[in-house]
Amino acid sequence: MNANQIRVDDRGAIHVHVVTRDTLALALEAAGLPSPGPVLVVVGGAGRMDAAELRRLTPLFTDGLAPAIEKVGAVAVDGGTDAGVMRLLGAAREARSASFPLVGVAAEGTVCLPGAASDPNDATNASDATNANKANLEPYHTHFVLVPGDQWGDESSWISATASDLAGTAPSLTLLVNGGDIAYRDAALSVEAGRPLLVIRGSGRAADEIATAIRGEPSDPRAHQIVRSGLVTYVDVADPRGVGAAVSAALQPPTH
């Protein structure tokens, strides 16, 4: 890794810029992330989740997910922006004073990078206009993996690859909360990689559609296709500790 490909921001988060898939594992190692080891991928709703939805889902993250991730010593991986499930996971880690690594994987062209403000001597201020359409990074993540792309969803395959590289031979799990079209893509990539998918029923949108398909009821065709993998289960949103128990069980190393 070249020196300009990894840096530490003002909050202490480590940023790694990755250009090609074959350098990803080296980038993760350079960032000091533990591997192999258990990994939880969290995907789902982002900017379309309103304040009421975030408040309703907070106990799921604070009382269920964060303690479970900490208990099993897992690395958590998500999309890294300050919105939706990523904001909830970062806030839960902070509220719990947890120590688990929280890795945000984001397409570089979709996020505002600390220290990347426009040049005040540039009369056009073109980057100010560009940054207005970008998302901020969530402040409580410990690491960011910045990958090629300038469209939402460009990060999806990289999230899956990051989880696979970090887990190695250890267990990994994807958790789906709420979500829309990109979440469907994330869920499909999870099962394609052989990674089990745990859906939070009652969290809304894609998660509820997949939970409905699990029960064999009519739903979105994409939901039924994902369920046919045989790797999908659900837990109710009203049971945060049950979610935590399911995550802990899935990420425990197999006994021999």
Coordinates of C-alpha atoms in Angstrom, one line a residue:
M1 CA 0.0 0.0 0.0
N2 CA 1.3 3.5 -0.8
A3 CA 1.3 6.1 2.0
N4 CA -1.3 8.2 0.2
Q5 CA -3.8 5.3 0.2
I6 CA -4.3 5.1 3.9
R7 CA -4.8 7.9 6.4
V8 CA -6.3 8.7 9.8
D9 CA -8.9 11.5 10.0
D10 CA -9.4 14.0 12.8
R11 CA -11.7 11.6 14.7
G12 CA -9.2 8.8 14.6
A13 CA -11.0 6.7 11.9
I14 CA -8.7 5.0 9.5
H15 CA -9.5 5.6 5.8
V16 CA -8.2 3.1 3.2
H17 CA -8.6 3.8 -0.6
V18 CA -9.0 0.7 -2.7
V19 CA -8.8 0.7 -6.5
T20 CA -9.0 -2.9 -7.5
R21 CA -10.5 -6.0 -6.0
D22 CA -7.1 -7.8 -5.9
T23 CA -5.7 -5.2 -3.5
L24 CA -8.6 -5.3 -1.0
A25 CA -7.2 -7.9 1.3
L26 CA -3.9 -6.0 1.5
A27 CA -5.8 -2.8 2.2
L28 CA -7.8 -4.4 5.1
E29 CA -4.6 -5.8 6.5
A30 CA -2.9 -2.4 6.2
A31 CA -5.8 -0.8 8.1
G32 CA -5.1 -3.1 11.0
L33 CA -8.4 -5.0 10.8
P34 CA -8.4 -8.5 12.4
S35 CA -8.7 -11.5 10.1
P36 CA -9.9 -14.2 10.0
G37 CA -12.7 -13.7 12.4
P38 CA -16.5 -13.4 12.6
V39 CA -18.2 -10.6 10.6
L40 CA -21.6 -9.1 10.7
V41 CA -22.8 -7.2 7.7
V42 CA -25.6 -4.7 8.3
V43 CA -27.6 -3.5 5.3
G44 CA -30.9 -1.8 4.8
G45 CA -32.6 1.5 4.9
A46 CA -30.7 4.8 4.6
G47 CA -31.8 8.3 3.6
R48 CA -35.5 7.3 3.2
M49 CA -35.8 6.4 6.9
D50 CA -37.4 9.3 8.9
A51 CA -36.8 10.3 12.5
A52 CA -39.7 8.3 13.8
E53 CA -38.4 5.1 12.2
L54 CA -35.0 5.7 13.5
R55 CA -36.3 6.1 17.1
R56 CA -38.4 2.9 16.7
L57 CA -35.4 0.9 15.6
T58 CA -32.9 2.3 18.1
P59 CA -33.5 -0.5 20.7
L60 CA -32.8 -3.2 18.1
F61 CA -29.3 -1.7 17.7
T62 CA -28.5 -0.6 21.2
D63 CA -30.0 -3.5 23.1
G64 CA -29.6 -6.3 20.5
L65 CA -26.9 -5.8 17.9
A66 CA -24.2 -3.9 19.6
P67 CA -23.9 -6.2 22.7
A68 CA -24.0 -9.3 20.4
I69 CA -21.2 -8.0 18.2
E70 CA -19.1 -7.1 21.2
K71 CA -19.8 -10.4 22.9
V72 CA -18.6 -12.6 20.0
G73 CA -15.7 -10.3 19.1
A74 CA -16.9 -9.7 15.5
V75 CA -16.2 -7.0 13.0
A76 CA -19.2 -5.1 11.8
V77 CA -19.4 -3.9 8.1
D78 CA -21.9 -1.5 6.6
G79 CA -22.2 1.3 4.1
G80 CA -20.6 3.9 6.3
T81 CA -22.8 7.0 5.7
D82 CA -24.5 9.0 8.4
A83 CA -28.0 7.8 7.6
G84 CA -30.4 5.0 8.4
V85 CA -29.1 1.7 9.7
M86 CA -25.5 2.9 9.5
R87 CA -26.2 5.9 11.8
L88 CA -28.1 3.6 14.2
L89 CA -25.2 1.1 14.3
G90 CA -22.6 3.8 14.9
A91 CA -24.7 5.5 17.6
A92 CA -25.3 2.1 19.3
R93 CA -21.6 1.4 19.4
E94 CA -20.9 4.8 20.9
A95 CA -23.8 4.5 23.4
R96 CA -22.5 1.1 24.6
S97 CA -18.8 2.2 24.7
A98 CA -18.2 -0.8 22.6
S99 CA -14.8 -1.7 21.1
F100 CA -15.6 -3.8 18.1
P101 CA -14.3 -2.5 14.7
L102 CA -17.0 -0.8 12.7
V103 CA -16.1 -0.6 9.0
G104 CA -17.9 1.5 6.5
V105 CA -17.5 0.6 2.8
A106 CA -18.5 3.5 0.6
A107 CA -18.2 4.4 -3.1
E108 CA -15.8 7.4 -3.0
G109 CA -17.8 9.5 -5.4
T110 CA -20.9 9.3 -3.2
V111 CA -19.5 10.6 0.1
C112 CA -18.0 13.8 1.5
L113 CA -14.5 13.1 2.7
P114 CA -13.1 15.0 5.7
G115 CA -10.5 17.4 4.5
A116 CA -11.7 17.3 0.9
A117 CA -13.5 20.7 1.0
S118 CA -13.2 23.0 -2.0
D119 CA -10.2 25.1 -2.6
P120 CA -11.1 28.6 -1.3
N121 CA -9.0 30.1 -4.1
D122 CA -11.1 28.4 -6.7
A123 CA -13.6 31.0 -8.0
T124 CA -15.8 28.3 -9.5
N125 CA -16.3 26.4 -6.2
A126 CA -17.4 23.5 -8.3
S127 CA -16.7 21.0 -5.6
D128 CA -19.1 22.7 -3.3
A129 CA -21.9 22.0 -5.7
T130 CA -20.7 18.4 -6.1
N131 CA -20.4 17.8 -2.3
A132 CA -24.0 19.1 -1.8
N133 CA -25.2 15.8 -3.4
K134 CA -22.9 13.6 -1.3
A135 CA -23.5 12.0 2.0
N136 CA -21.5 12.5 5.2
L137 CA -19.6 9.7 6.8
E138 CA -21.0 8.4 10.1
P139 CA -18.9 9.8 12.9
Y140 CA -18.5 6.7 15.1
H141 CA -17.1 4.3 12.6
T142 CA -13.6 3.2 13.2
H143 CA -12.6 2.4 9.6
F144 CA -13.7 3.4 6.1
V145 CA -12.9 1.5 3.0
L146 CA -13.3 3.9 0.1
V147 CA -13.9 2.1 -3.3
P148 CA -14.4 3.2 -6.9
G149 CA -17.9 4.5 -7.9
D150 CA -20.1 7.5 -7.9
Q151 CA -23.5 6.0 -7.8
W152 CA -25.5 4.6 -4.8
G153 CA -25.1 0.8 -5.0
D154 CA -21.6 0.8 -6.4
E155 CA -20.4 -0.2 -3.0
S156 CA -22.6 -3.3 -2.7
S157 CA -20.2 -5.8 -4.2
W158 CA -17.4 -4.3 -2.2
I159 CA -19.3 -4.7 1.1
S160 CA -19.8 -8.4 0.3
A161 CA -16.1 -8.8 -0.7
T162 CA -14.9 -6.9 2.4
A163 CA -16.9 -9.2 4.6
S164 CA -15.6 -12.3 2.9
D165 CA -12.0 -11.2 3.1
L166 CA -12.3 -10.3 6.8
A167 CA -14.1 -13.5 7.8
G168 CA -11.9 -15.9 5.9
T169 CA -12.9 -19.3 7.3
A170 CA -14.8 -17.8 10.3
P171 CA -18.6 -17.4 10.3
S172 CA -20.2 -14.3 8.8
L173 CA -23.8 -13.1 8.6
T174 CA -25.8 -10.4 6.9
L175 CA -28.5 -8.6 8.8
L176 CA -31.2 -6.8 6.8
V177 CA -33.2 -3.9 8.4
N178 CA -35.8 -2.1 6.2
G179 CA -34.2 -1.2 2.8
G180 CA -35.2 -0.7 -0.8
D181 CA -33.7 -1.6 -4.2
I182 CA -30.0 -1.5 -3.1
A183 CA -30.9 -3.6 0.0
Y184 CA -32.3 -6.2 -2.3
R185 CA -29.0 -6.2 -4.2
D186 CA -27.0 -6.5 -0.9
A187 CA -29.2 -9.4 0.2
A188 CA -28.8 -11.2 -3.1
L189 CA -25.0 -10.7 -3.0
S190 CA -25.0 -12.2 0.5
V191 CA -26.6 -15.4 -0.4
E192 CA -24.7 -15.7 -3.6
A193 CA -21.5 -15.6 -1.4
G194 CA -23.0 -18.4 0.8
R195 CA -23.5 -15.9 3.6
P196 CA -26.7 -16.4 5.7
L197 CA -29.2 -13.6 5.7
L198 CA -31.1 -12.6 8.9
V199 CA -34.1 -10.4 8.1
I200 CA -35.7 -8.1 10.7
R201 CA -39.4 -8.6 10.3
G202 CA -41.4 -5.5 11.1
S203 CA -38.6 -3.1 10.2
G204 CA -40.3 -2.2 6.9
R205 CA -40.0 -2.4 3.1
A206 CA -37.5 -5.0 1.7
A207 CA -37.0 -6.7 5.0
D208 CA -40.8 -7.2 5.5
E209 CA -41.2 -8.4 1.9
I210 CA -38.5 -11.0 2.3
A211 CA -40.0 -12.1 5.7
T212 CA -43.3 -12.5 4.0
A213 CA -41.7 -14.7 1.3
I214 CA -40.1 -16.9 3.9
R215 CA -43.6 -17.6 5.2
G216 CA -44.6 -18.7 1.7
E217 CA -47.0 -15.8 1.1
P218 CA -47.2 -13.6 -2.0
S219 CA -44.4 -11.0 -2.1
D220 CA -41.9 -9.2 -4.4
P221 CA -40.4 -11.7 -6.9
R222 CA -36.9 -10.6 -5.8
A223 CA -37.8 -11.6 -2.2
H224 CA -38.8 -15.1 -3.3
Q225 CA -35.7 -15.5 -5.3
I226 CA -33.5 -14.7 -2.3
V227 CA -35.5 -17.0 -0.1
R228 CA -35.0 -19.9 -2.5
S229 CA -31.3 -19.9 -1.5
G230 CA -32.3 -21.6 1.8
L231 CA -30.0 -19.2 3.7
V232 CA -32.7 -16.8 4.9
T233 CA -34.4 -16.6 8.3
Y234 CA -36.1 -13.8 10.2
V235 CA -36.6 -12.4 13.7
D236 CA -39.2 -9.9 14.8
V237 CA -38.2 -6.3 15.3
A238 CA -40.0 -6.2 18.7
D239 CA -37.5 -8.7 20.1
P240 CA -34.1 -7.0 20.2
R241 CA -32.5 -9.5 22.6
G242 CA -33.8 -12.3 20.3
V243 CA -32.0 -10.6 17.4
G244 CA -28.9 -10.4 19.5
A245 CA -29.1 -14.1 20.4
A246 CA -29.6 -15.0 16.8
V247 CA -26.6 -13.0 15.7
S248 CA -24.4 -14.4 18.5
A249 CA -25.4 -18.0 17.6
A250 CA -24.7 -17.4 13.9
L251 CA -21.3 -16.0 14.5
Q252 CA -20.0 -18.5 17.0
P253 CA -17.3 -20.8 15.6
P254 CA -18.5 -24.3 14.9
T255 CA -17.9 -26.9 17.6
H256 CA -16.1 -30.1 16.7

